[in-house]
Structures are given as structure tokens and as C-alpha cells.
Tab-separated table of C-alpha atoms in Angstrom:
chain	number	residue	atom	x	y	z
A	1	UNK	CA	-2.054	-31.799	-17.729
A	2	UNK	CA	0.908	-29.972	-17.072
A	3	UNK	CA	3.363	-30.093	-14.255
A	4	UNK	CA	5.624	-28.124	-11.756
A	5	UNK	CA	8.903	-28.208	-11.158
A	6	UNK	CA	7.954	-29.916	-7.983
A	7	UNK	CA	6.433	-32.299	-9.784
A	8	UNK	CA	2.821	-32.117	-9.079
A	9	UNK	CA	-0.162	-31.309	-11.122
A	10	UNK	CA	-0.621	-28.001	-12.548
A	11	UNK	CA	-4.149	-26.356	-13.766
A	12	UNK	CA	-3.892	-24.816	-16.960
A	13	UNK	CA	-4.362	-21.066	-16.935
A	14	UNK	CA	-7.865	-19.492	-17.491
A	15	UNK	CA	-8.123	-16.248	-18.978
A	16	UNK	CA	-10.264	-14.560	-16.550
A	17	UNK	CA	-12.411	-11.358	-16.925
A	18	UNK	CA	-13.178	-8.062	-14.822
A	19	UNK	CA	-16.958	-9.038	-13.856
A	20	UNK	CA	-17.178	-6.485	-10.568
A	21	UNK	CA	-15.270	-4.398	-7.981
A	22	UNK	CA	-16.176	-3.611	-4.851
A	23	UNK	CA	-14.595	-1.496	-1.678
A	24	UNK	CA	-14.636	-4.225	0.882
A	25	UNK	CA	-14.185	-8.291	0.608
A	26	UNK	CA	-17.372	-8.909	2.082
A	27	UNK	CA	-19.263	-7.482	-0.828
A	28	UNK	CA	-17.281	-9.031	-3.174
A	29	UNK	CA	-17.259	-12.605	-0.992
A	30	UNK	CA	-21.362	-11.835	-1.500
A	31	UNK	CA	-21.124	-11.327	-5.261
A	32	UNK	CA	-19.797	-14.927	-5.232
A	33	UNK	CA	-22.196	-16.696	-2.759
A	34	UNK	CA	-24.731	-15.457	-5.001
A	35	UNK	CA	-23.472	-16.650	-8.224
A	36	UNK	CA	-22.860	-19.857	-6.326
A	37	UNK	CA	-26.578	-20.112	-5.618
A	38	UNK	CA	-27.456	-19.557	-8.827
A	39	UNK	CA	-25.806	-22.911	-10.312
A	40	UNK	CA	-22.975	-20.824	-11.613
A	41	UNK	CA	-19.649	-22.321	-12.372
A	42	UNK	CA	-17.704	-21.125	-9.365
A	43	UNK	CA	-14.464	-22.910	-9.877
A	44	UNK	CA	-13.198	-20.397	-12.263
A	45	UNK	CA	-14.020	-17.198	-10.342
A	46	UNK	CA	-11.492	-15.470	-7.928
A	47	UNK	CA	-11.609	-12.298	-5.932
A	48	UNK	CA	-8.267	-10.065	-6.339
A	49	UNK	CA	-7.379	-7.594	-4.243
A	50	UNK	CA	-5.509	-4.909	-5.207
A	51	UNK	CA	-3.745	-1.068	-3.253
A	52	UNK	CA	-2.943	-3.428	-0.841
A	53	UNK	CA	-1.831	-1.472	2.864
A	54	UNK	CA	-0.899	-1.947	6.140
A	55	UNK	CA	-3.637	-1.120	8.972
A	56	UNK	CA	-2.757	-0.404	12.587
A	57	UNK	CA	-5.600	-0.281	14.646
A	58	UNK	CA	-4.416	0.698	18.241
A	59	UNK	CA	-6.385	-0.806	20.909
A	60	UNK	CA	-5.223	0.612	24.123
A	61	UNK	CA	-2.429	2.175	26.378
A	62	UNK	CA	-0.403	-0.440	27.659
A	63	UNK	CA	1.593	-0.059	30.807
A	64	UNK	CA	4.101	-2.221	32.679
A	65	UNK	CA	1.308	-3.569	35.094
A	66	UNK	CA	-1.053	-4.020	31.290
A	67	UNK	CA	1.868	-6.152	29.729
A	68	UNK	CA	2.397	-8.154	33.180
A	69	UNK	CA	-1.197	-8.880	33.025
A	70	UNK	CA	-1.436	-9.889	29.606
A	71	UNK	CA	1.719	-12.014	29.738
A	72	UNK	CA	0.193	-13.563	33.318
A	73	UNK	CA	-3.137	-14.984	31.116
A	74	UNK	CA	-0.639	-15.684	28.456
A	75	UNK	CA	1.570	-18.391	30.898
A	76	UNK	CA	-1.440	-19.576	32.631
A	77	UNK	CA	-2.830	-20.999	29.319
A	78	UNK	CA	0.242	-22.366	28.386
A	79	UNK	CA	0.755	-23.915	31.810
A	80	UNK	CA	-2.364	-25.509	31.811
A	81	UNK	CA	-1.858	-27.387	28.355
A	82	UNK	CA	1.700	-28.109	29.557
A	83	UNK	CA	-0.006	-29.398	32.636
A	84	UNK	CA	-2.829	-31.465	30.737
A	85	UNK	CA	-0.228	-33.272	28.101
A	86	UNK	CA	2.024	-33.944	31.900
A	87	UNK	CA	-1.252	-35.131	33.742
A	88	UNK	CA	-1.550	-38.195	31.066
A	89	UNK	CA	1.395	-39.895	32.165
A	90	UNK	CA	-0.133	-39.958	35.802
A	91	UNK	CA	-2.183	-42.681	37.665
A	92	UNK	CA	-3.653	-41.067	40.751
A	93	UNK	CA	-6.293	-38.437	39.829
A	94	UNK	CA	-4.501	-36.223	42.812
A	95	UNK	CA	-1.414	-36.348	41.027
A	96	UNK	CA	-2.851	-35.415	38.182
A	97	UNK	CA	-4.732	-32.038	39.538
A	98	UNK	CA	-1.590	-31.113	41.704
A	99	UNK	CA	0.335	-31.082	38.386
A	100	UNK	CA	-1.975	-28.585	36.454
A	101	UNK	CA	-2.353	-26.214	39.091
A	102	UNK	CA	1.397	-26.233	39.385
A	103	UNK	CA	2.359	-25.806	35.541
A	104	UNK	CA	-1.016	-22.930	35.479
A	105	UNK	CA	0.972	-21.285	38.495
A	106	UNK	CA	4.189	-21.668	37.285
A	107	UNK	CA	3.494	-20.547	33.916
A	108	UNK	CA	1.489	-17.362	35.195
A	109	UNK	CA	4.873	-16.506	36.986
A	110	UNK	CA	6.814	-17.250	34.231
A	111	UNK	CA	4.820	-15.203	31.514
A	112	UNK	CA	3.739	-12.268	33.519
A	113	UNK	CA	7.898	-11.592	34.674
A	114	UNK	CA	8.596	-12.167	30.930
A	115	UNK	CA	5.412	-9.506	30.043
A	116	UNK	CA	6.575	-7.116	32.482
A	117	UNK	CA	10.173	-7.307	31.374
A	118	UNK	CA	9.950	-7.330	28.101
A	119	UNK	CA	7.783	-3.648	27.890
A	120	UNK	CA	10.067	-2.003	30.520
A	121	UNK	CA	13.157	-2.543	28.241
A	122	UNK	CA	11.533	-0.629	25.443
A	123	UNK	CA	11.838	2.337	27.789
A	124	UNK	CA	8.422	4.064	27.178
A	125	UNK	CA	8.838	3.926	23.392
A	126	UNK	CA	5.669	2.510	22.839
A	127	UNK	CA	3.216	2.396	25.252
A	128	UNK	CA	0.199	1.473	23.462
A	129	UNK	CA	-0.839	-1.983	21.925
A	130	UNK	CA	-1.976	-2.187	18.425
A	131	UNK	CA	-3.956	-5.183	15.677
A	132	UNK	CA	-2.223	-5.051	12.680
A	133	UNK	CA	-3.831	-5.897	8.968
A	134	UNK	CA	-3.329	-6.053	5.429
A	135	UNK	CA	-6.319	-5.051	3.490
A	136	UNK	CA	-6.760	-3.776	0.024
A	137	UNK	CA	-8.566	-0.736	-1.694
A	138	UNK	CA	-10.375	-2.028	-4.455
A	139	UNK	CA	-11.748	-6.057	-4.538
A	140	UNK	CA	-12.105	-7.540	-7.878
A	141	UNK	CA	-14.029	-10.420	-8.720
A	142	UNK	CA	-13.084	-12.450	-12.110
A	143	UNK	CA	-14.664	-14.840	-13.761
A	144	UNK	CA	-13.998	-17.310	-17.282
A	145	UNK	CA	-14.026	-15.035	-20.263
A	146	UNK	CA	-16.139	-17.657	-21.418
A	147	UNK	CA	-19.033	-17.083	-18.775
A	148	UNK	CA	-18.755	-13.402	-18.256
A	149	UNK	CA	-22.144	-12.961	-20.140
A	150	UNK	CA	-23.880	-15.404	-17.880
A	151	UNK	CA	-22.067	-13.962	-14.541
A	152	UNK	CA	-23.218	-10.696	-15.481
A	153	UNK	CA	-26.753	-11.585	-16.014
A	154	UNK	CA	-27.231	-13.390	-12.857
A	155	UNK	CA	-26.182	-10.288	-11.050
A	156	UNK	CA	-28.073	-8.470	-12.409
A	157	UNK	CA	-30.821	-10.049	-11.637
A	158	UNK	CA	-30.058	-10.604	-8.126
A	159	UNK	CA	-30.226	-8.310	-5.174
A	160	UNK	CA	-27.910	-6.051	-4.277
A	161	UNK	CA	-26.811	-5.145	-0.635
A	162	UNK	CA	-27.398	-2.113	0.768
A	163	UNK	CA	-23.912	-1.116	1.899
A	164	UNK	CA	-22.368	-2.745	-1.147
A	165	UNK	CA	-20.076	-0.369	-2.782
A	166	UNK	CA	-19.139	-0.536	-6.480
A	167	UNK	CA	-15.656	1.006	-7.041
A	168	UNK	CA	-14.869	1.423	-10.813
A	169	UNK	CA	-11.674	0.229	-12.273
A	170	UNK	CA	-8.922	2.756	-12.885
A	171	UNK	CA	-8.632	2.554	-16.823
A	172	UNK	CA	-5.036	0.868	-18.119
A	173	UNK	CA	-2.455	2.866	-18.925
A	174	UNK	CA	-2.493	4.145	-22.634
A	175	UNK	CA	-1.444	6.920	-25.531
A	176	UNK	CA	-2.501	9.923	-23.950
A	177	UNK	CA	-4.558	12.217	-26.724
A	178	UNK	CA	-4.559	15.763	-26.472
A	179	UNK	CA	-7.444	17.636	-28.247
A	180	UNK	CA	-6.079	20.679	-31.040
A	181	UNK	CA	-5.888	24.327	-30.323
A	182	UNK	CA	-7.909	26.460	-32.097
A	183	UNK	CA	-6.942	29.520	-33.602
A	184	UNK	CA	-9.051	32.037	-30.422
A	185	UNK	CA	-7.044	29.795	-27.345
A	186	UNK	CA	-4.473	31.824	-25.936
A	187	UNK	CA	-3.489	29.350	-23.040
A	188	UNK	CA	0.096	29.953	-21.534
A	189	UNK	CA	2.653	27.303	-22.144
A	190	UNK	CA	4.413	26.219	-18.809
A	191	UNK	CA	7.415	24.124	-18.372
A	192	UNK	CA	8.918	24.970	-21.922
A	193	UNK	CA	11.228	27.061	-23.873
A	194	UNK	CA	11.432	30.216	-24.649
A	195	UNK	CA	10.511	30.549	-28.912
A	196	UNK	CA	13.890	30.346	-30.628
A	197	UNK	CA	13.293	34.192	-32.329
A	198	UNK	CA	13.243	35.554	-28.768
A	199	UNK	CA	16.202	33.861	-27.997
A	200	UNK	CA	17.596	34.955	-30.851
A	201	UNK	CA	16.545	38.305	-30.381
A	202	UNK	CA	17.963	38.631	-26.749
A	203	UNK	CA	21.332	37.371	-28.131
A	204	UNK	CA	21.821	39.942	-30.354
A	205	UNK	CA	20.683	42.575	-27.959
A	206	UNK	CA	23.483	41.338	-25.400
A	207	UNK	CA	26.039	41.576	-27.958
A	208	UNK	CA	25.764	45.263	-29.114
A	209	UNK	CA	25.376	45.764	-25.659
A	210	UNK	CA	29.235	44.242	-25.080
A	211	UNK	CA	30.304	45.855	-28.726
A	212	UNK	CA	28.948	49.294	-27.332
A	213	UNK	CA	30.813	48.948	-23.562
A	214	UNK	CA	34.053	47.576	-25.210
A	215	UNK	CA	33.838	51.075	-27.344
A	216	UNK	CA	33.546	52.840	-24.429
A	217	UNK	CA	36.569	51.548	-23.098
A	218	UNK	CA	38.505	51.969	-26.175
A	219	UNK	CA	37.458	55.803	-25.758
A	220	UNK	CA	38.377	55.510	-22.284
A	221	UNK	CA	42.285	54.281	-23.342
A	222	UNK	CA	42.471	57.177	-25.956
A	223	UNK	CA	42.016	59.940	-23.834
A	224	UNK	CA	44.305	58.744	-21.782
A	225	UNK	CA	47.307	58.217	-23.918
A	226	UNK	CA	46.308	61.994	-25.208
A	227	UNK	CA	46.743	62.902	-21.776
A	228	UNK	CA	49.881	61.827	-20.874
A	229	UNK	CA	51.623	63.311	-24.321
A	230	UNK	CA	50.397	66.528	-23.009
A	231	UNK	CA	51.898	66.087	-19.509
């Protein structure tokens, strides 16, 4: 058995295999409950999720007189637990009633001024209200390396779900193989280099080009030192 740095127990790992994916946990929480019901070791299977993202699902427009009401239900609630946990510490049963109506009331006030308050200082920013979630794209469910045979027969044999989705795996990153040319392909090559002849080539053409404009201006200087010996 080994042990944390904590110092409690820790279970040895278990080299768990790629049985199933699915596109939502339900399916994959299914794929489970059915192994489960078939006698199958359970303890080493787990569901991973993976492309985990952030979902916000907006539920409404919320206004000032929307956040005072929520925050109103909000403070009665807690004024009426408040008011309960008070009410214990009472003998008379009048007592006791007068003091949860007064924390529900209190805390309505209380929590429906704090609602309002709160949303008008965000200055119209964001008037809606929103559920936010993590889920993941792809759900996979693992089992013992040692009992994939077994967890792959029994679902097999079992029934599948009608909106069960099976996503497949994206393969693991690897050499990447490119298959050879043949002599007839006459596909373009894009993002390279010029062939080093060309290049070659060009050079040469841009320097008779400068040889034949530095002639030029050698002519250019004769004639006119020839000129002014005439003058």
C-alpha cells in the first residue's frame, strides 16, 4: 500500500484502457450502469471528460424591479431559517411565530434593497441573468486493461440507446508520412524557395545589368571631358 504525503492511503495506479466515447455524460453514465448490471468489475472504470468549455445559458432579461424581486425571495428564505434557529430559544409559541414573521420580513427588506442595489450599480451593463456550466466535448469511459475484452463484450451484447452518440477518438499525435511523387504529378510547391539555379540565374542577370549601366555612365563622363577640351 502506498502513501501520500498527507499520510493516508494511496491506491496503486491501474493502467486503464479506451473502452467507449460518447458526446454527452449521460450516455456514457449508461455505458456504466449497464456494465454494472452485468456483474462487471466497476471499481476500475472511470468516465473522462475531455474539450472541456464554459456554457452560458441566459435565462432572462433582468431589470432593477427582476433583481429586487429575486433578492426579496432570496432574504425571506434566509429570514425564515434565521427566524426558526431564533424561535428555539423561545418558550411561548407566540413568541416564537412573532419572531419568524419578523426575521421573513426583515430579511425580504434586507435582500430585495441589497438586489435592487446591487444591479443598478452595474449601470445597465448587463441586464440579463445567465446559468453557467462546464461541460466537455467528448466522454470517455476506461476500464482495466485487464478486462477490456470482457467490457467490450458485454456491450456489445447489450442495448444501445437511441440517442446515444459514439464520438471516435482523435488519433495521438505521430510521424506524419507523406506518400512519393510520381514522375506525371506536377503539383505546385507553396511556402518554399525558389530552386537555387533560378536564383542563380537572376543574380547573374542583375549584375550585367549594373556592369552594362555603370558602362553607360563611363560613356556618359567621356563625352564630357571631350567636350570641355573643345570649349
Amino acid at each position: 500500500m502506498q502513501y501520500s504525503p498527507a499520510g493516508g492511503p494511496v491506491s496503486p495506479a491501474v493502467d486503464r484502457r479506451l473502452l467507449v466515447s460518447y458526446d454527452n455524460y449521460a450516455a456514457a453514465q449508461r455505458a456504466v450502469d449497464t456494465l454494472s448490471d452485468a456483474g462487471f468489475p466497476v471499481e476500475n472504470t472511470a468516465i473522462v471528460g475531455s474539450d472541456l468549455r464554459l456554457e452560458e445559458t441566459v435565462t432572462g432579461r433582468l431589470t432593477n424591479g427582476r433583481a429586487a424581486l429575486s433578492g426579496l425571495i432570496t432574504g425571506a428564505v434566509f429570514g425564515l431559517i434565521v427566524g426558526l434557529f431564533l424561535g428555539l430559544f423561545t418558550s411561548a409559541t407566540t413568541s416564537f411565530f412573532g419572531l419568524v414573521l419578523w426575521s421573513i420580513l426583515w430579511g425580504a427588506i434586507a435582500g430585495a434593497a441589497f438586489g435592487f442595489t446591487s444591479h443598478a450599480f452595474t449601470g445597465g451593463t448587463r441586464d440579463f441573468s445567465s446559468r453557467s456550466s462546464i461541460v466537455a466535448g467528448r466522454y470517455d469511459v476506461l476500464v482495466a486493461s485487464s478486462v477490456l475484452d470482457q467490457a467490450q463484450a458485454l456491450l456489445q451484447g447489450g442495448v444501445q440507446p437511441a440517442d446515444t452518440v459514439v464520438v471516435q477518438r482523435p488519433p495521438s499525435a505521430g510521424p506524419v508520412t507523406t506518400s512519393p511523387v510520381s514522375a506525371g504529378d506536377t503539383a505546385p510547391q507553396t511556402g518554399g524557395y525558389p530552386v537555387t539555379e533560378d536564383r542563380v540565374e537572376a543574380r547573374a542577370d542583375e549584375a550585367r545589368a549594373d556592369e552594362a549601366r555603370a558602362e553607360e555612365a563611363r560613356d556618359d563622363d567621356r563625352a564630357g571631358l571631350s567636350r570641355g577640351r573643345r570649349l
